[in-house]
Coordinates of C-alpha atoms in Angstrom, one line a residue:
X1 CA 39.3 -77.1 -19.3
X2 CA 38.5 -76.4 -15.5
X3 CA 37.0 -73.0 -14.6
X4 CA 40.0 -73.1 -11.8
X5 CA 42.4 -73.5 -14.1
X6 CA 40.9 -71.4 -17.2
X7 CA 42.1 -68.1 -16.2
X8 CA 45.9 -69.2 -15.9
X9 CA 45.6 -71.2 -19.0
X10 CA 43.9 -68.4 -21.0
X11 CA 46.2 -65.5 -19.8
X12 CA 49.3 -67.3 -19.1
X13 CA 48.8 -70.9 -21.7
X14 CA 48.6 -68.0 -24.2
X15 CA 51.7 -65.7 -23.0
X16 CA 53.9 -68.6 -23.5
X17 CA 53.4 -67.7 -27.3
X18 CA 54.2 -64.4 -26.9
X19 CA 57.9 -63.0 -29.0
X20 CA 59.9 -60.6 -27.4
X21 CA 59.6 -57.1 -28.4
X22 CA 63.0 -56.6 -30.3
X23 CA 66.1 -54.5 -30.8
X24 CA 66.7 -51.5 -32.9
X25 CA 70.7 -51.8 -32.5
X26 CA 71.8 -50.7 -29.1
X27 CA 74.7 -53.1 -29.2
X28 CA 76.8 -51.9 -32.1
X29 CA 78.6 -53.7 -34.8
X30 CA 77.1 -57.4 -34.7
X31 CA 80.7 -58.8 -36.0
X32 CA 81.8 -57.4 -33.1
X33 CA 82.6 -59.1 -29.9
X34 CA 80.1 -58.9 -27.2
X35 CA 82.1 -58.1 -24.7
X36 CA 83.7 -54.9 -27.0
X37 CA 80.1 -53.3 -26.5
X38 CA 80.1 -53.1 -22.7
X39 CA 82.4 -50.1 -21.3
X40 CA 83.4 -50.6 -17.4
X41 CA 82.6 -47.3 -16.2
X42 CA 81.3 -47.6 -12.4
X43 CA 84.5 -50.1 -10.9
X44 CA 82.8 -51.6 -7.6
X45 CA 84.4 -53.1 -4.7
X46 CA 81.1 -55.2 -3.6
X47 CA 81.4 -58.7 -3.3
X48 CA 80.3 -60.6 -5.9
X49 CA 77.1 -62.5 -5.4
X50 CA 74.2 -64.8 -7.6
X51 CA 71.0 -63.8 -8.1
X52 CA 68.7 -66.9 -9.3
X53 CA 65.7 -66.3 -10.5
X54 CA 62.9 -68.2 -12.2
X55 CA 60.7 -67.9 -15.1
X56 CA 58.4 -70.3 -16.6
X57 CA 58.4 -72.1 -20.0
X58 CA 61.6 -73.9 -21.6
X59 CA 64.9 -72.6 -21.2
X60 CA 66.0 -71.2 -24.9
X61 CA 69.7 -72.3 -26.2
X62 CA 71.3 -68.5 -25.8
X63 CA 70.3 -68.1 -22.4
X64 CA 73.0 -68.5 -20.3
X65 CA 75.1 -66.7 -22.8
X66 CA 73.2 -63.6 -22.9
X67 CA 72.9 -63.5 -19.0
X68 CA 76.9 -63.4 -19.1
X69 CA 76.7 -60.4 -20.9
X70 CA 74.2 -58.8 -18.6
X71 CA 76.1 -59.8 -15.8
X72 CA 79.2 -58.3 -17.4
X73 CA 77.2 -55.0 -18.7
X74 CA 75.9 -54.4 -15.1
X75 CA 78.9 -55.0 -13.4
X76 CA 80.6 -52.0 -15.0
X77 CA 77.3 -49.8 -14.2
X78 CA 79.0 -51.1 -10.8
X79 CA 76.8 -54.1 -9.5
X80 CA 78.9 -56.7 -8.7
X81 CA 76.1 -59.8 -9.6
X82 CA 76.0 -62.8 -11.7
X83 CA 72.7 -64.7 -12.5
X84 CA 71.7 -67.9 -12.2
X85 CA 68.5 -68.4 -14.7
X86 CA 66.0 -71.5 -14.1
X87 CA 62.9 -71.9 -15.6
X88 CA 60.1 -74.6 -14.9
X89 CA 57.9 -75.8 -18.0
X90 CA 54.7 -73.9 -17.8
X91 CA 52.6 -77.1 -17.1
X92 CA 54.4 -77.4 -14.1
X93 CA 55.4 -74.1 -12.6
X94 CA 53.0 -72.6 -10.5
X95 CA 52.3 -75.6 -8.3
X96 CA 55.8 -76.1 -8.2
X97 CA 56.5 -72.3 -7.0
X98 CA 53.9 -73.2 -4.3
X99 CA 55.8 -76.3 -3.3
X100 CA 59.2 -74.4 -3.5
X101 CA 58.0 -72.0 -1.1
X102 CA 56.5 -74.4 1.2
X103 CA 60.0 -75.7 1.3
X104 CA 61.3 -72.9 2.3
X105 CA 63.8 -72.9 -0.7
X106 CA 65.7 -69.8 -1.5
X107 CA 66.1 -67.5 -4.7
X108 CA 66.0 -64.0 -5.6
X109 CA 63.2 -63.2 -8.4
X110 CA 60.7 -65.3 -10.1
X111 CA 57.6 -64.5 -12.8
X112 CA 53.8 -64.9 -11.1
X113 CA 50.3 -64.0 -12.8
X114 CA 47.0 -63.4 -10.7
X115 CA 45.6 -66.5 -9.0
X116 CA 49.6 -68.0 -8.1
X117 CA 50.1 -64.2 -7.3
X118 CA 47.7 -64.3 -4.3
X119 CA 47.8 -68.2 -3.1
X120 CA 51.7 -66.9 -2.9
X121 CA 50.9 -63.8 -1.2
X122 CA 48.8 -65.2 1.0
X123 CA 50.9 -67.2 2.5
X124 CA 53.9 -64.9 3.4
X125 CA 56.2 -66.6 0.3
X126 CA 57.1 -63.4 -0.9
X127 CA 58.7 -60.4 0.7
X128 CA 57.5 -57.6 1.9
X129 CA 59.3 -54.0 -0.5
X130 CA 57.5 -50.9 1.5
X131 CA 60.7 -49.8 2.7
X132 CA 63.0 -51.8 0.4
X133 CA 61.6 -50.2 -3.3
X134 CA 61.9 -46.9 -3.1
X135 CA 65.6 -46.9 -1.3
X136 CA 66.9 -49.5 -3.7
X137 CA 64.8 -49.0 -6.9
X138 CA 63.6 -44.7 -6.9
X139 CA 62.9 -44.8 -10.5
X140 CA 61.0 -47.7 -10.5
X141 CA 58.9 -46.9 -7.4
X142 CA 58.4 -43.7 -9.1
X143 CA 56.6 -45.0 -12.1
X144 CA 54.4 -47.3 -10.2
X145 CA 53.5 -44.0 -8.1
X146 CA 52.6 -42.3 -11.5
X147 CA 50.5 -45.4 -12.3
X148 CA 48.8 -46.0 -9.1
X149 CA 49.2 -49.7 -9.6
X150 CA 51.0 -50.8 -6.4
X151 CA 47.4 -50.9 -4.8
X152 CA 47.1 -54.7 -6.7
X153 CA 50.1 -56.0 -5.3
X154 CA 49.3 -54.8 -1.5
X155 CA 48.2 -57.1 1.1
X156 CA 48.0 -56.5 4.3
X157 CA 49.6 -53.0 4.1
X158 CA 52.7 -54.7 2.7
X159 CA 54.0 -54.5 -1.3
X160 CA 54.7 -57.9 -2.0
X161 CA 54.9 -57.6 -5.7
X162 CA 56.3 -55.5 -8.8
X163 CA 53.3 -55.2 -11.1
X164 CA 53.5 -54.5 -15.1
X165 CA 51.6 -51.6 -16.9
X166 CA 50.8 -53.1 -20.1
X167 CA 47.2 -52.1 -21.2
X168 CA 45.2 -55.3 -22.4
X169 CA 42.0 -57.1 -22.6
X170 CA 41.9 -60.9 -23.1
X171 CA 38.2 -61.3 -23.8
X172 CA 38.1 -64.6 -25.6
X173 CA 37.8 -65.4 -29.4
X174 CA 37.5 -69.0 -31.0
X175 CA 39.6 -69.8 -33.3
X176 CA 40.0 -72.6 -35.9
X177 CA 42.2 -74.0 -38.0
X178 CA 40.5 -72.5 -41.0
X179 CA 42.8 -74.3 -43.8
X180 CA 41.4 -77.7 -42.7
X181 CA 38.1 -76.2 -42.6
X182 CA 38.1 -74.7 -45.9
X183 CA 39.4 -77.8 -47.6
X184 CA 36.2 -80.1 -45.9
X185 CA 34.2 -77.3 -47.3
X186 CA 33.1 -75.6 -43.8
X187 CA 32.8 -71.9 -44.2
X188 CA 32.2 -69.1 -41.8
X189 CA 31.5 -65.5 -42.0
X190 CA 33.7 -63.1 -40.5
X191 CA 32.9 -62.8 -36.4
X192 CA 29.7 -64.6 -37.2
X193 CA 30.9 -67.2 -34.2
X194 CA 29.8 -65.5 -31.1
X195 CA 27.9 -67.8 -28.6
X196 CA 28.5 -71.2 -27.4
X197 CA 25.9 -72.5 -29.6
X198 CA 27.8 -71.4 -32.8
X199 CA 31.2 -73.3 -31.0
X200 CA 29.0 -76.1 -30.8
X201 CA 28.1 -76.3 -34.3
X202 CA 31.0 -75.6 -35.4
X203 CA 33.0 -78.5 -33.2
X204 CA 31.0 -81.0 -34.7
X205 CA 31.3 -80.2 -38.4
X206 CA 35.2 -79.9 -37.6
X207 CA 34.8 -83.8 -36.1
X208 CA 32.9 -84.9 -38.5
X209 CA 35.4 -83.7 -41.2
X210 CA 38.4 -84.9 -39.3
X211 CA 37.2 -87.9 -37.1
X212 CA 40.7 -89.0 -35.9
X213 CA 42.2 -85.6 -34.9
X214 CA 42.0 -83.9 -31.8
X215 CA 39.5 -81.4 -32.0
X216 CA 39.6 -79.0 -28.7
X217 CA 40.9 -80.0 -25.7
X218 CA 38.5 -76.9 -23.9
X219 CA 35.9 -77.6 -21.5
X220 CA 32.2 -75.9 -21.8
X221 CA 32.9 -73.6 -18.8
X222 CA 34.8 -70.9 -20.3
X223 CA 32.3 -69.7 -23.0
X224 CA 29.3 -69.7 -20.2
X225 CA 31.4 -68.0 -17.6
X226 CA 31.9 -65.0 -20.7
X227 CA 28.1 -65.2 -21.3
X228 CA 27.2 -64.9 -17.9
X229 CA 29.2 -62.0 -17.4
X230 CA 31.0 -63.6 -14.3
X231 CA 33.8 -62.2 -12.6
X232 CA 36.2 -64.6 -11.4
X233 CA 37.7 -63.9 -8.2
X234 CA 40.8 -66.5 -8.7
X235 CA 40.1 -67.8 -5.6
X236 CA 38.5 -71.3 -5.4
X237 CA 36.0 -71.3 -7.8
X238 CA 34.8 -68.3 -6.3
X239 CA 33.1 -65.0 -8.0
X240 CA 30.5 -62.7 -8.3
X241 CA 28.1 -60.9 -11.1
X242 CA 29.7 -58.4 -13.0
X243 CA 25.9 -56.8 -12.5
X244 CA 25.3 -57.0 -8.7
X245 CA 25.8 -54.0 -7.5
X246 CA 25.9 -55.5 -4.0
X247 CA 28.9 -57.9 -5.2
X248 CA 27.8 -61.2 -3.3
X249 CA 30.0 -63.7 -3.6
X250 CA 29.0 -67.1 -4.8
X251 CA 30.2 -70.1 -5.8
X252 CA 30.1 -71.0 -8.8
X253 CA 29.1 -74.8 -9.1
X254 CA 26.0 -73.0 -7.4
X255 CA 25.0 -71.3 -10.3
X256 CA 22.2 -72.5 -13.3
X257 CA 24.8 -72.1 -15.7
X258 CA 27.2 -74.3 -14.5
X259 CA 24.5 -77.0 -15.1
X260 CA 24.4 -75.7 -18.6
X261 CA 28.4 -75.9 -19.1
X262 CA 28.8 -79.4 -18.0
X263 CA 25.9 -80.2 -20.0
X264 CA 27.6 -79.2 -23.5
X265 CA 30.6 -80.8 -21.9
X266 CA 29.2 -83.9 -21.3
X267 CA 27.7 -83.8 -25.1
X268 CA 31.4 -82.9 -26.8
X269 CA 32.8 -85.3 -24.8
X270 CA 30.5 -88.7 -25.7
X271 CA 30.8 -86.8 -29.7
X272 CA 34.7 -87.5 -29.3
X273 CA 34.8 -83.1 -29.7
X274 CA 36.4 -82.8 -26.1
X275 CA 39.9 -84.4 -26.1
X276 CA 39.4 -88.0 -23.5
X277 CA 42.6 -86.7 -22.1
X278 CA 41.9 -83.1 -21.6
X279 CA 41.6 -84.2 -18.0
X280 CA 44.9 -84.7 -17.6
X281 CA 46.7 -83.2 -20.3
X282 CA 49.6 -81.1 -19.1
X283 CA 50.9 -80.1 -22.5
X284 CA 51.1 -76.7 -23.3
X285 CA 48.0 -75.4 -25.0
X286 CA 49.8 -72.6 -26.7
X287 CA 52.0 -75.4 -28.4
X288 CA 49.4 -77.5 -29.4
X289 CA 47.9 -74.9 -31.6
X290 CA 51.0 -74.0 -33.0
X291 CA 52.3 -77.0 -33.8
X292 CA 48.5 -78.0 -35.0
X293 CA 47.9 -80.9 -32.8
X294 CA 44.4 -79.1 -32.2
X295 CA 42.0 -78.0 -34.7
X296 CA 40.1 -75.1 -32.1
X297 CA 41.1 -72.9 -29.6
X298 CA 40.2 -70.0 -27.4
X299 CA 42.8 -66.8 -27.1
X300 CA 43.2 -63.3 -27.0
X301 CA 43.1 -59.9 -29.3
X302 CA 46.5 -60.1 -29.1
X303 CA 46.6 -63.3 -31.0
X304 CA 43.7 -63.2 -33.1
X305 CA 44.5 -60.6 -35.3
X306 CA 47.6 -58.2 -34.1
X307 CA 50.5 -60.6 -33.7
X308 CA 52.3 -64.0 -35.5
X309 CA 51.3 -66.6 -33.9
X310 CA 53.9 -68.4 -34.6
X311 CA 52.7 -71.6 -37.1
X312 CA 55.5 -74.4 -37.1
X313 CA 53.7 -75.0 -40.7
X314 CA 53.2 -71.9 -43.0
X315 CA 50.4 -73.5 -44.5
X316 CA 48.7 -73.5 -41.0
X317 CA 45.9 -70.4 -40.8
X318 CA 43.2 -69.6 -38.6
X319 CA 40.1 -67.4 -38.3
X320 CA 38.9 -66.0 -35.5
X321 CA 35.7 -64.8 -34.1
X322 CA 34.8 -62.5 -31.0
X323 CA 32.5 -64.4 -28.7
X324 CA 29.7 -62.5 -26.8
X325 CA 30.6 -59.0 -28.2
X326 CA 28.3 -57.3 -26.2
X327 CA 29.2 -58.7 -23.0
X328 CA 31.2 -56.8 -20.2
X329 CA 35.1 -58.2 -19.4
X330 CA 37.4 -57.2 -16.9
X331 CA 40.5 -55.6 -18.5
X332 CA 43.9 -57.5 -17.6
X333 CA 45.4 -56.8 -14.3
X334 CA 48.4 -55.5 -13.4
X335 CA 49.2 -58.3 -11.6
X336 CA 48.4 -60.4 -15.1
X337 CA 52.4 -60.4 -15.4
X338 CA 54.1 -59.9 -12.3
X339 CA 57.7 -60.2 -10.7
X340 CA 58.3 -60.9 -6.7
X341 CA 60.8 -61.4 -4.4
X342 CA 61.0 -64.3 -2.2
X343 CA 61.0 -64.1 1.3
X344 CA 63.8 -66.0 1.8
X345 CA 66.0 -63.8 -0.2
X346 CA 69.3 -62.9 0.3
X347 CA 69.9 -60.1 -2.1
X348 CA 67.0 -58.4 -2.3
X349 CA 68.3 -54.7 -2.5
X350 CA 70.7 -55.6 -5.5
X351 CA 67.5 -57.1 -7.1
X352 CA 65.8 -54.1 -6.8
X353 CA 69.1 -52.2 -7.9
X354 CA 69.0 -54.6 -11.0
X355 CA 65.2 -53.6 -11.7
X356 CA 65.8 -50.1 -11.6
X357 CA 68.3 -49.7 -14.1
X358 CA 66.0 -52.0 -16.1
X359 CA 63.8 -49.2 -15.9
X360 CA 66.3 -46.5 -17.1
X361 CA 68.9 -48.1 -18.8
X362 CA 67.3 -49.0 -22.2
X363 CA 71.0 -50.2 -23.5
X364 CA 70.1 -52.8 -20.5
X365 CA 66.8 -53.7 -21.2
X366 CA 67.3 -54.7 -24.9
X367 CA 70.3 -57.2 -24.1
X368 CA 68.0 -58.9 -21.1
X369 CA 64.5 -59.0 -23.6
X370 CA 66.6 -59.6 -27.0
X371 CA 70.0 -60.7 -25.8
X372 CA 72.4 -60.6 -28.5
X373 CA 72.4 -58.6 -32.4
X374 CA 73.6 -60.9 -34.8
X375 CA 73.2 -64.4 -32.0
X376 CA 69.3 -63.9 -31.0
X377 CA 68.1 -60.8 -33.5
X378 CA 68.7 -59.4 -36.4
X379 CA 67.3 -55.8 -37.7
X380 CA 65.4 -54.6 -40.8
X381 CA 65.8 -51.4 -40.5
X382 CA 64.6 -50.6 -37.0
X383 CA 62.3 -53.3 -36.8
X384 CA 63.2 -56.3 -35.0
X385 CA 63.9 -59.3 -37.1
X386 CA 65.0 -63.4 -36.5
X387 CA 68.4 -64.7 -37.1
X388 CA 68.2 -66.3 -40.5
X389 CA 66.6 -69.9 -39.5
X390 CA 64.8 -69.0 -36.5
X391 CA 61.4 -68.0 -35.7
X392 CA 59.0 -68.1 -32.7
X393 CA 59.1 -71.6 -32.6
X394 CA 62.8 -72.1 -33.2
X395 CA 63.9 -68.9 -30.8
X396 CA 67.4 -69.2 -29.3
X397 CA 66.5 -66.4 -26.5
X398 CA 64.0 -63.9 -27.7
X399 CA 60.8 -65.4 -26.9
X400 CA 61.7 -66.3 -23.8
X401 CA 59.0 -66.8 -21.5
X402 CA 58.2 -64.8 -18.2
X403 CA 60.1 -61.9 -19.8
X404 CA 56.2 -59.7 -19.6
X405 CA 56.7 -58.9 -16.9
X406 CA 59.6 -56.8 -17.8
X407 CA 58.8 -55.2 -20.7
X408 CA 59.1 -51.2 -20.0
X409 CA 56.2 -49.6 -22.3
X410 CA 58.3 -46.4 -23.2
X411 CA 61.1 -49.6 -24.0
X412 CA 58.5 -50.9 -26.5
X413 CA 60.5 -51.8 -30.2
X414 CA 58.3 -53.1 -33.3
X415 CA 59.3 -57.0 -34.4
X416 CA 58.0 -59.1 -36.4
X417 CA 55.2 -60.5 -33.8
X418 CA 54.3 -56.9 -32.8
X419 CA 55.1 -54.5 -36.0
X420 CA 54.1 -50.9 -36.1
X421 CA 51.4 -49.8 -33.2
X422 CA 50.6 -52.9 -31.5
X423 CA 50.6 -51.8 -28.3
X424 CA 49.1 -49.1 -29.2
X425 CA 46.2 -50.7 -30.9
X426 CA 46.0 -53.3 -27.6
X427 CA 45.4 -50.4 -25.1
X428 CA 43.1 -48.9 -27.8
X429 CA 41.1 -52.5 -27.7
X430 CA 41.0 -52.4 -24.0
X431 CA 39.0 -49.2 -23.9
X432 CA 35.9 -50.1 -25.6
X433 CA 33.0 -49.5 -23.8
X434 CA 32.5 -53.1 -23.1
X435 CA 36.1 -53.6 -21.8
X436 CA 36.1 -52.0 -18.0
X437 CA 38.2 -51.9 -15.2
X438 CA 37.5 -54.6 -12.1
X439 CA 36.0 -52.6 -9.2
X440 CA 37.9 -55.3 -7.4
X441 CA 41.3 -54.7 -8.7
X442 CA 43.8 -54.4 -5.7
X443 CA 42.1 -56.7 -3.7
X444 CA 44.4 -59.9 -2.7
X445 CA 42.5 -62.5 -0.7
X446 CA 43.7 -64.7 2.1
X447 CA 43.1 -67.7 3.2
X448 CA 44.7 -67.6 6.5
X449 CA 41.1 -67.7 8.7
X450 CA 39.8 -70.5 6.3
X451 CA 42.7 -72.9 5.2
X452 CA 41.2 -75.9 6.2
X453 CA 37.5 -75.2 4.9
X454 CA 39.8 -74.1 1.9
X455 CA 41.8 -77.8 1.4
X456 CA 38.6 -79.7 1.5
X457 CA 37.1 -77.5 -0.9
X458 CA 39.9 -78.1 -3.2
X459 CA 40.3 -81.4 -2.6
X460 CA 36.4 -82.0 -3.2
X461 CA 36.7 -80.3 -6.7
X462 CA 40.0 -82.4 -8.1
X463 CA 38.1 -85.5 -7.0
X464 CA 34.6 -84.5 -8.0
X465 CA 33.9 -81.3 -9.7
X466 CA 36.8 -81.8 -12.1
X467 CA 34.7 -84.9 -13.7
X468 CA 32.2 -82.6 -13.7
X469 CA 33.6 -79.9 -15.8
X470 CA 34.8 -82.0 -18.1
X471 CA 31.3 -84.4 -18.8
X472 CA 32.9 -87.5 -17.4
X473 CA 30.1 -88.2 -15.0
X474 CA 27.3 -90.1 -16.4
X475 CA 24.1 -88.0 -14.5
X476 CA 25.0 -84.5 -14.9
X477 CA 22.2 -82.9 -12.7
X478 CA 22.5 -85.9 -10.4
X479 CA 26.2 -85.4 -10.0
X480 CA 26.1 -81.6 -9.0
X481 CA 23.5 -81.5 -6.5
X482 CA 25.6 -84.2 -4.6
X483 CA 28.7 -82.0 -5.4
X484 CA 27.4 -78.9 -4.5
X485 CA 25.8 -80.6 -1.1
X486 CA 29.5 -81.9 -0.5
X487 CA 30.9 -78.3 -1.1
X488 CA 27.7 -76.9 1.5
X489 CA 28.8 -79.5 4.3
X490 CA 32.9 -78.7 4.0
X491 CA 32.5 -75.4 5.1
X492 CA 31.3 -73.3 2.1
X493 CA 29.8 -71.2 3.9
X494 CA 32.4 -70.3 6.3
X495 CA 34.3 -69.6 3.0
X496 CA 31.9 -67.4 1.5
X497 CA 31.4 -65.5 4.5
X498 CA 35.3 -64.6 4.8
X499 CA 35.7 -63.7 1.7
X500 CA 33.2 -61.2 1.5
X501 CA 33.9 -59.7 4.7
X502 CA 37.3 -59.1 2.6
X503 CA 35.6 -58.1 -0.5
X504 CA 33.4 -55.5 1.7
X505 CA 37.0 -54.1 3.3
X506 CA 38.4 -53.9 0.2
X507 CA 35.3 -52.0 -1.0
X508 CA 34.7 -50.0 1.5
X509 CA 38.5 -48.5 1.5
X510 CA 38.7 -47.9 -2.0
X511 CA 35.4 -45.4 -1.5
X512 CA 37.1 -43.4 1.3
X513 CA 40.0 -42.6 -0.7

């Protein structure tokens, strides 16, 4: 796996496993018609008008049915809107959000995580709310003003995005199909995989066992990048060390350790560990390892222990194992899960109307997270159960995915993916002592002063340091110092030098508040 591409795979290849939260029976008698449950009570004389919006992953059998019935719901609260629901397989939707934009396409509302966030945001796609959130949605601009997290979706002065307020940490733990393991007699100790070293080991007894199955499809980079305790800026290979206190920006194919990853890279791949088609594998990763057509992974506190993963085989298990416990990682953002408004919008105050009884409506927010009782959930008790025949991988609606950046913490129901104190125990997580805040959180890079030294350095790594990253290249130290001497002569350092005059801004307004 690339390090450009490991941060939206780990935080967002993952989410596409996540369940919805459930429904503790807001929608009365499930024999009863949907439509009974719904009471017109604000009449409205607005034109009708669609909203679309977008979300990533596959689109889930119920969907269009429930939206009816949020169309219908919100129409008696007395807006007059109907919605047209797309989503784009996860493989494929940020670059094609990028495209769509370029285009100059129209729609109302689509789903975004960091790096997409800010290419997006740089370049105007999304539209500006200062004025527009707190006339349309006051609740909602209320909360965020009680978080204090509309700082990471600022650019430029302008809000260009609706940030979520889950409390999370995705610091990376291996994982393994420990069934197979167990029956080829490999054994490991609780949490007793922590470094790249024991992956390594590990990998190759799992090959050796099972010589024809796909082992990982994960590149080196990832594990060294935790190790080194680099923060990733989600900008163009670009970061800096969690310990500088200075915070220079670097480059990462600049760094020893990059030498190091494509190293063990090079080795898994020649073993046969590393997947030949990682390279251009657009699957899912998420769906791989739960429909075990991978025996390893890497993913998140949320999945290694709290929640159901979601197995297609209940004779599937896994173990996990923290990797480099005592190493400092950034806490999610809030911009981890995020909702926007494109520019070219037409509704965008009956959008915002929308969000804001999202926010206070909780009669709402069930049937758009949950949809229908008795259709897409069923309840044990007040937990939040499947329909007899369904589970996460067989969802009609509830794990629909994009839905994060929804979800209303004082909303929060228990399921069967997230029983009891989840949440609870996720925030909990998140503030241990090696789980911090980014000093840099807030801070949206643009690329408007460098796009062209910016397209040759993206074009440099998809044809070179890709192969890199992923041990295709026969001379490893030979092949980066012509790569990083390619990266020097495109305009690097023009690069580096913008981006830490932004860095330095950003820094330097966040210590006069």
């Amino acid at each position: 796996m690339s390090f450009f591409h490991f941060q939206r795979w780990f935080v967002l290849g993952l989410s596409c496993l996540v369940m919805a939260w459930g429904l503790s029976g807001c929608l009365g008698n499930r024999s009863a018609d949907i439509h009974d449950s719904f009471t017109s009570v604000t009449p409205t004389d607005e034109p009708e008008a669609t909203l679309k919006f977008y979300f990533g992953g596959e689109k889930k059998a119920a969907t269009d049915e429930v939206w009816a019935a949020v169309s219908e719901y919100v129409k008696g609260k007395g807006l007059n809107v109907k919605f047209s629901i797309q989503f784009i397989p996860w493989p494929e939707y940020y670059e094609k959000l990028l495209v769509m934009a370029a285009a100059g396409d129209r729609w109302d509302l689509n789903f975004d995580s960091e790096g997409s966030f800010r290419q997006m945001a740089s370049r105007g796609s999304y539209m500006a709310l200062d004025k527009l959130l707190p006339e349309y949605a006051p609740s909602l601009y209320r909360k965020y003003q009680m978080d204090g997290n509309l700082r990471s979706t600022t650019m430029n002065g302008d809000i260009v995005g609706l940030p979520w307020s889950i409390k999370m940490n995705q610091r990376p733990y291996a994982g393994w199909r420990v069934d197979l393991a167990e029956k080829a007699g490999i054994y490991r100790a609780p949490d007793s995989v922590k470094t790249v070293e024991d992956v390594d080991v590990l990998l190759q007894e799992l090959k050796d066992a099972y010589p024809d199955s796909k082992v990982s499809r994960i590149t080196a980079l990832p594990f060294y990048v935790v190790r080194e305790e680099w923060l990733d800026l989600g900008f163009h290979g670009l970061g800096i060390d969690m310990n500088d206190p200075e915070f220079k920006v670097q480059a990462i194919e600049q760094q020893l350790f990059y030498i190091e990853a494509a190293q063990m890279s090079k080795k898994w791949y020649e073993n046969k560990i590393l997947s030949p088609d990682s390279l251009i594998d657009r699957g899912d990763s998420a769906e791989q390892w739960r429909n075990g057509k991978v025996l390893f992974t890497l993913t998140s506190h949320e999945w290694a222990y709290a929640a159901d993963l979601g197995f297609v085989d209940p004779n599937y298990r896994q173990q996990m194992s923290l990797l480099y416990p005592d190493k400092k990682q950034m806490n999610r953002s809030p911009i981890s899960n995020v909702l926007a408004i494109n520019r070219n919008s037409e509704h965008p105050e009956l959008v915002l109307r929308f969000l804001d009884m999202m926010e206070t409506d909780r009669k709402l927010y069930d049937l758009v997270i949950y949809g229908i009782e008795g259709k897409t959930y069923e309840k044990d008790g007040e937990q939040v159960i499947y329909p007899d025949n369904l589970s996460l991988s067989t969802s009609n609606y509830m794990d629909w995915g994009g839905q994060w950046a929804l979800w209303n913490p004082r909303f929060i129901r228990s399921t069967e993916t997230y029983p009891g104190d989840f949440w609870g125990e996720e925030a909990r997580f998140a503030e241990l002592p090696m789980n911090i805040d980014s000093p840099l959180e807030g801070l949206l890079l643009s690329d408007y002063a460098i796009s062209k030294e910016v397209e040759k350095r993206a074009q440099l790594y998809e044809n070179l340091g890709r192969s890199i990253e992923y041990g295709l290249v026969s001379d490893v130290e030979k092949e980066i110092t012509a790569y990083r001497i390619k990266q020097q002569d495109s305009g690097l350092d023009v690069v580096i030098g913008e981006i830490q005059r932004q860095v330095n801004l950003y820094l330097a307004s966040t210590q006069s508040e």
